[in-house]
Structures are given as C-alpha cells and as structure tokens.
mmCIF file of C-alpha atoms in Angstrom:
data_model
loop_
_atom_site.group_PDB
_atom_site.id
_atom_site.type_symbol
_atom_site.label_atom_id
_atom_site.label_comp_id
_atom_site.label_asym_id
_atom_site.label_seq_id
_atom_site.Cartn_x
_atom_site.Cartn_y
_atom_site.Cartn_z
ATOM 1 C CA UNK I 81 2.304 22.012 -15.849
ATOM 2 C CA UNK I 82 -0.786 20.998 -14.049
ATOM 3 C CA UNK I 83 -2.592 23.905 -11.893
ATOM 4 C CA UNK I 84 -3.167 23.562 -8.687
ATOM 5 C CA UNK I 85 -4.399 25.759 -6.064
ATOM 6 C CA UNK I 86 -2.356 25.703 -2.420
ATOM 7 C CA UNK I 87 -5.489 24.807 -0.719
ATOM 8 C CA UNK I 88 -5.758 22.106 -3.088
ATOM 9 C CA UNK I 89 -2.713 21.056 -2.660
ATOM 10 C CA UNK I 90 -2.867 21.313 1.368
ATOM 11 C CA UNK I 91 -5.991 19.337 1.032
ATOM 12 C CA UNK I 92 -4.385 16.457 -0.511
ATOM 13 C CA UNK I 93 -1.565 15.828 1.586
ATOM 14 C CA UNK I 94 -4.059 16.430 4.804
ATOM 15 C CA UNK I 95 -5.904 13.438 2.747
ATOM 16 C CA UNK I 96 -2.213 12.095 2.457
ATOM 17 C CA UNK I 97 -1.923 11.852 6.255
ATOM 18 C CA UNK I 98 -5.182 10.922 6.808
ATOM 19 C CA UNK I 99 -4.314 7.671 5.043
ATOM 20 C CA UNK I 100 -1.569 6.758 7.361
ATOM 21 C CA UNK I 101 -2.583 3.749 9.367
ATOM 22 C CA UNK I 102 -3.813 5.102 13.165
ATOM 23 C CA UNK I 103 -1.354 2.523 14.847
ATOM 24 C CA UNK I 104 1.217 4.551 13.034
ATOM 25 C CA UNK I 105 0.286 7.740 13.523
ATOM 26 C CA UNK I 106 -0.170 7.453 17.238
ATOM 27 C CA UNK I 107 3.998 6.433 17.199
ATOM 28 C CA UNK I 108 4.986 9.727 15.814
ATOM 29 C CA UNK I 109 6.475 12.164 18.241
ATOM 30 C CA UNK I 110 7.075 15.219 17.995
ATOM 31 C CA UNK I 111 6.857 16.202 13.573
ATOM 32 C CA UNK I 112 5.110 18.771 12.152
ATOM 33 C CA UNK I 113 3.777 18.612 8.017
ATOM 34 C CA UNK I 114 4.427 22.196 6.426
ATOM 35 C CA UNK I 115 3.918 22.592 2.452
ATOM 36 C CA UNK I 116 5.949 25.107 0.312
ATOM 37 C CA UNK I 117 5.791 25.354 -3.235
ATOM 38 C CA UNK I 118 9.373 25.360 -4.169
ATOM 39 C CA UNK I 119 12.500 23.306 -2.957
ATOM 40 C CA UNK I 120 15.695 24.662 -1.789
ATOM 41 C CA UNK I 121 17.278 25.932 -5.037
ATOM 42 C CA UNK I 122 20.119 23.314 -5.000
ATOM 43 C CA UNK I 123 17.509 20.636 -5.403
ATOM 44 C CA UNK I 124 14.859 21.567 -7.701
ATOM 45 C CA UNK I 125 13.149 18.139 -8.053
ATOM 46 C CA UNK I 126 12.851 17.655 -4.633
ATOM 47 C CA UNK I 127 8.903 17.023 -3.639
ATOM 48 C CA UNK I 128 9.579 15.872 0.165
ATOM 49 C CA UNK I 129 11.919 16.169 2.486
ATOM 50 C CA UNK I 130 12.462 15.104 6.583
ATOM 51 C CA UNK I 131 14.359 17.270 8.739
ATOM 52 C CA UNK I 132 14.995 15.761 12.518
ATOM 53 C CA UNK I 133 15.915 13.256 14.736
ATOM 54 C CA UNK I 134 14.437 9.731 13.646
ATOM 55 C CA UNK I 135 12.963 7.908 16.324
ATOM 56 C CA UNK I 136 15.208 5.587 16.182
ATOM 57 C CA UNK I 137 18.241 7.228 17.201
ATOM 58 C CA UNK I 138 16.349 9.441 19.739
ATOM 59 C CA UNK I 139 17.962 8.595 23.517
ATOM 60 C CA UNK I 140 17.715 10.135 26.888
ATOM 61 C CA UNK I 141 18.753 13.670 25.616
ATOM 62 C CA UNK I 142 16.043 13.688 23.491
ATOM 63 C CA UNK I 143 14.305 16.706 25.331
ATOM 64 C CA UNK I 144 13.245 20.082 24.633
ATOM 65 C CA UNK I 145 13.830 20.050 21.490
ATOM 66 C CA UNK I 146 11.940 21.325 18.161
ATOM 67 C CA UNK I 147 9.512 19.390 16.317
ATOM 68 C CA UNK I 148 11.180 17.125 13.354
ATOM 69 C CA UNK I 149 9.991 18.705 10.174
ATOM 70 C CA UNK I 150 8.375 16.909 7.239
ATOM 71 C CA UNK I 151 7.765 19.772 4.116
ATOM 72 C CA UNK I 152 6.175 18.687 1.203
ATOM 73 C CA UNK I 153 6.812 20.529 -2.119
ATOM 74 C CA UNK I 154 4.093 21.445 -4.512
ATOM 75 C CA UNK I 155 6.027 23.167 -7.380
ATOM 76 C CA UNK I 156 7.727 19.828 -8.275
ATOM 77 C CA UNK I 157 5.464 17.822 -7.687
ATOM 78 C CA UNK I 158 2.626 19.432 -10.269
ATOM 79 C CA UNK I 159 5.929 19.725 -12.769
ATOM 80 C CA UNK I 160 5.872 15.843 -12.841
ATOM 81 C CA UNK I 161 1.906 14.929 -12.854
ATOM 82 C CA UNK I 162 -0.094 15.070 -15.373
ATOM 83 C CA UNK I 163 -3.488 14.127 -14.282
ATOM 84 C CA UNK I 164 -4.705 15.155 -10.736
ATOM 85 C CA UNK I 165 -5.082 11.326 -9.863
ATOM 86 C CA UNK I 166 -1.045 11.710 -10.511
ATOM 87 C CA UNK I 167 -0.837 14.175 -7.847
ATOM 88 C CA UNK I 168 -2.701 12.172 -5.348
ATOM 89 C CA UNK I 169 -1.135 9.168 -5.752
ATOM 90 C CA UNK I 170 2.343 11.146 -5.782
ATOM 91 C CA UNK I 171 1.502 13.049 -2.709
ATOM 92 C CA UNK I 172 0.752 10.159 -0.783
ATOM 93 C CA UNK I 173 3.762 8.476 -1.654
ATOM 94 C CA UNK I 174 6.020 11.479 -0.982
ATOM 95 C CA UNK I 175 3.848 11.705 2.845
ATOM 96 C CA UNK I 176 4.605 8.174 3.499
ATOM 97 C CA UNK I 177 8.258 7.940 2.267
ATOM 98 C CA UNK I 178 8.906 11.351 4.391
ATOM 99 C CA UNK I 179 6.934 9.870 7.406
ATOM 100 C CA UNK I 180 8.867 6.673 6.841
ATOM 101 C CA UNK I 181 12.289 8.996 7.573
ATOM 102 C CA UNK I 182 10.718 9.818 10.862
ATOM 103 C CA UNK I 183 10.806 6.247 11.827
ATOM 104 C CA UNK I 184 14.385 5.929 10.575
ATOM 105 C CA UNK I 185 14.052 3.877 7.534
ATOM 106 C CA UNK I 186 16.428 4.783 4.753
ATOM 107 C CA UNK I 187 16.117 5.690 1.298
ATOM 108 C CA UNK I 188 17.301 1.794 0.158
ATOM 109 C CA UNK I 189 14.786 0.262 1.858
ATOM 110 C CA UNK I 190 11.965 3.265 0.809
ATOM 111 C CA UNK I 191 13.097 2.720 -3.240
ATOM 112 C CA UNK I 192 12.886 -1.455 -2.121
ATOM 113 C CA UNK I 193 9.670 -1.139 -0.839
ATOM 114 C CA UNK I 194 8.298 1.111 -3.454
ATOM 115 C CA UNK I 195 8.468 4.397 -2.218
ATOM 116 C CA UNK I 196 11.016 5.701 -4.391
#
C-alpha cells in the first residue's frame, strides 16, 4: 500500500477542489469536503461519497437545513494507487464525481462521462 500522510492527503484533495472550474464552484450551496481514512464498514472500497440534497431537487423548503456532505476516503484510495501521480489523478476524479452528485448528476452519466 502506498503511504501517505493525512496532511498529504488533505492537501491533495484541497488541490482537488482547487481544480474545479470557478463558474462551478460559485453554484455550490451549502456542501462541506471532510476526509476520513476509512469507509463505512459495509463498503470497504468506497473512496467518495455525497450525502444531501442535490441542487436539483432542492425547492422552497429548502431552508435551515445542514450542509450536504461530500467525504473523501483515504484508506481506499492509497489501497488502489500505486504511484502518488495515481493518487492525484484518483483524488481528483473522486472530488469531481462527488461534486458532480451535488449537482444531481447520476452515477450513469458520471461512469459515461468518465468519472467512474
């Protein structure tokens, strides 16, 4: 398995995000990016995962709520990369297919477009 420090690993989905276009980022509405180092146990594999309304089913009740969550899973993802230029180019992927949720498009289209 490839090592990887938190930081690190913070550092390159910040990068990740950083990345995402600034006409797109100025759309997202209320999300917040967390990283953990381990998936729920019933998914092991997981490296990304969206929790939330999309914005495309938010309506007039949308108020008050919490911030949609987008976590990010190092464990898994250093499990499947071998090089750190793996890891970058996974973590981006995993940042945009997760922010891509938040905009409420599905995982067809994501895998169709490349962001498996």
């Amino acid at each position: 398995m490839l090592e990887m420090t938190r930081e690190m690993f913070e550092e390159l989905v910040a990068e990740a995000l950083d990345r995402i276009p600034p006409e797109l980022t100025r759309l997202m509405d209320n999300v917040a990016v967390f990283v953990e180092d381990e998936p729920p146990a019933d998914d092991p594999e997981l490296l990304g995962l969206y929790e939330g309304t999309p914005l495309t089913e938010r309506g007039e009740w949308y108020a008050g709520v919490l911030p949609d969550r987008i976590t990010i899973y190092r464990g898994p993802t250093l499990r499947m990369c071998e090089t750190r230029e793996d890891v970058v180019a996974e973590t981006e992927i995993t940042v945009v297919h997760e922010i891509a949720h938040h905009f409420g498009i599905d995982d067809a289209r994501l895998h169709a477009l490349g962001y498996g």
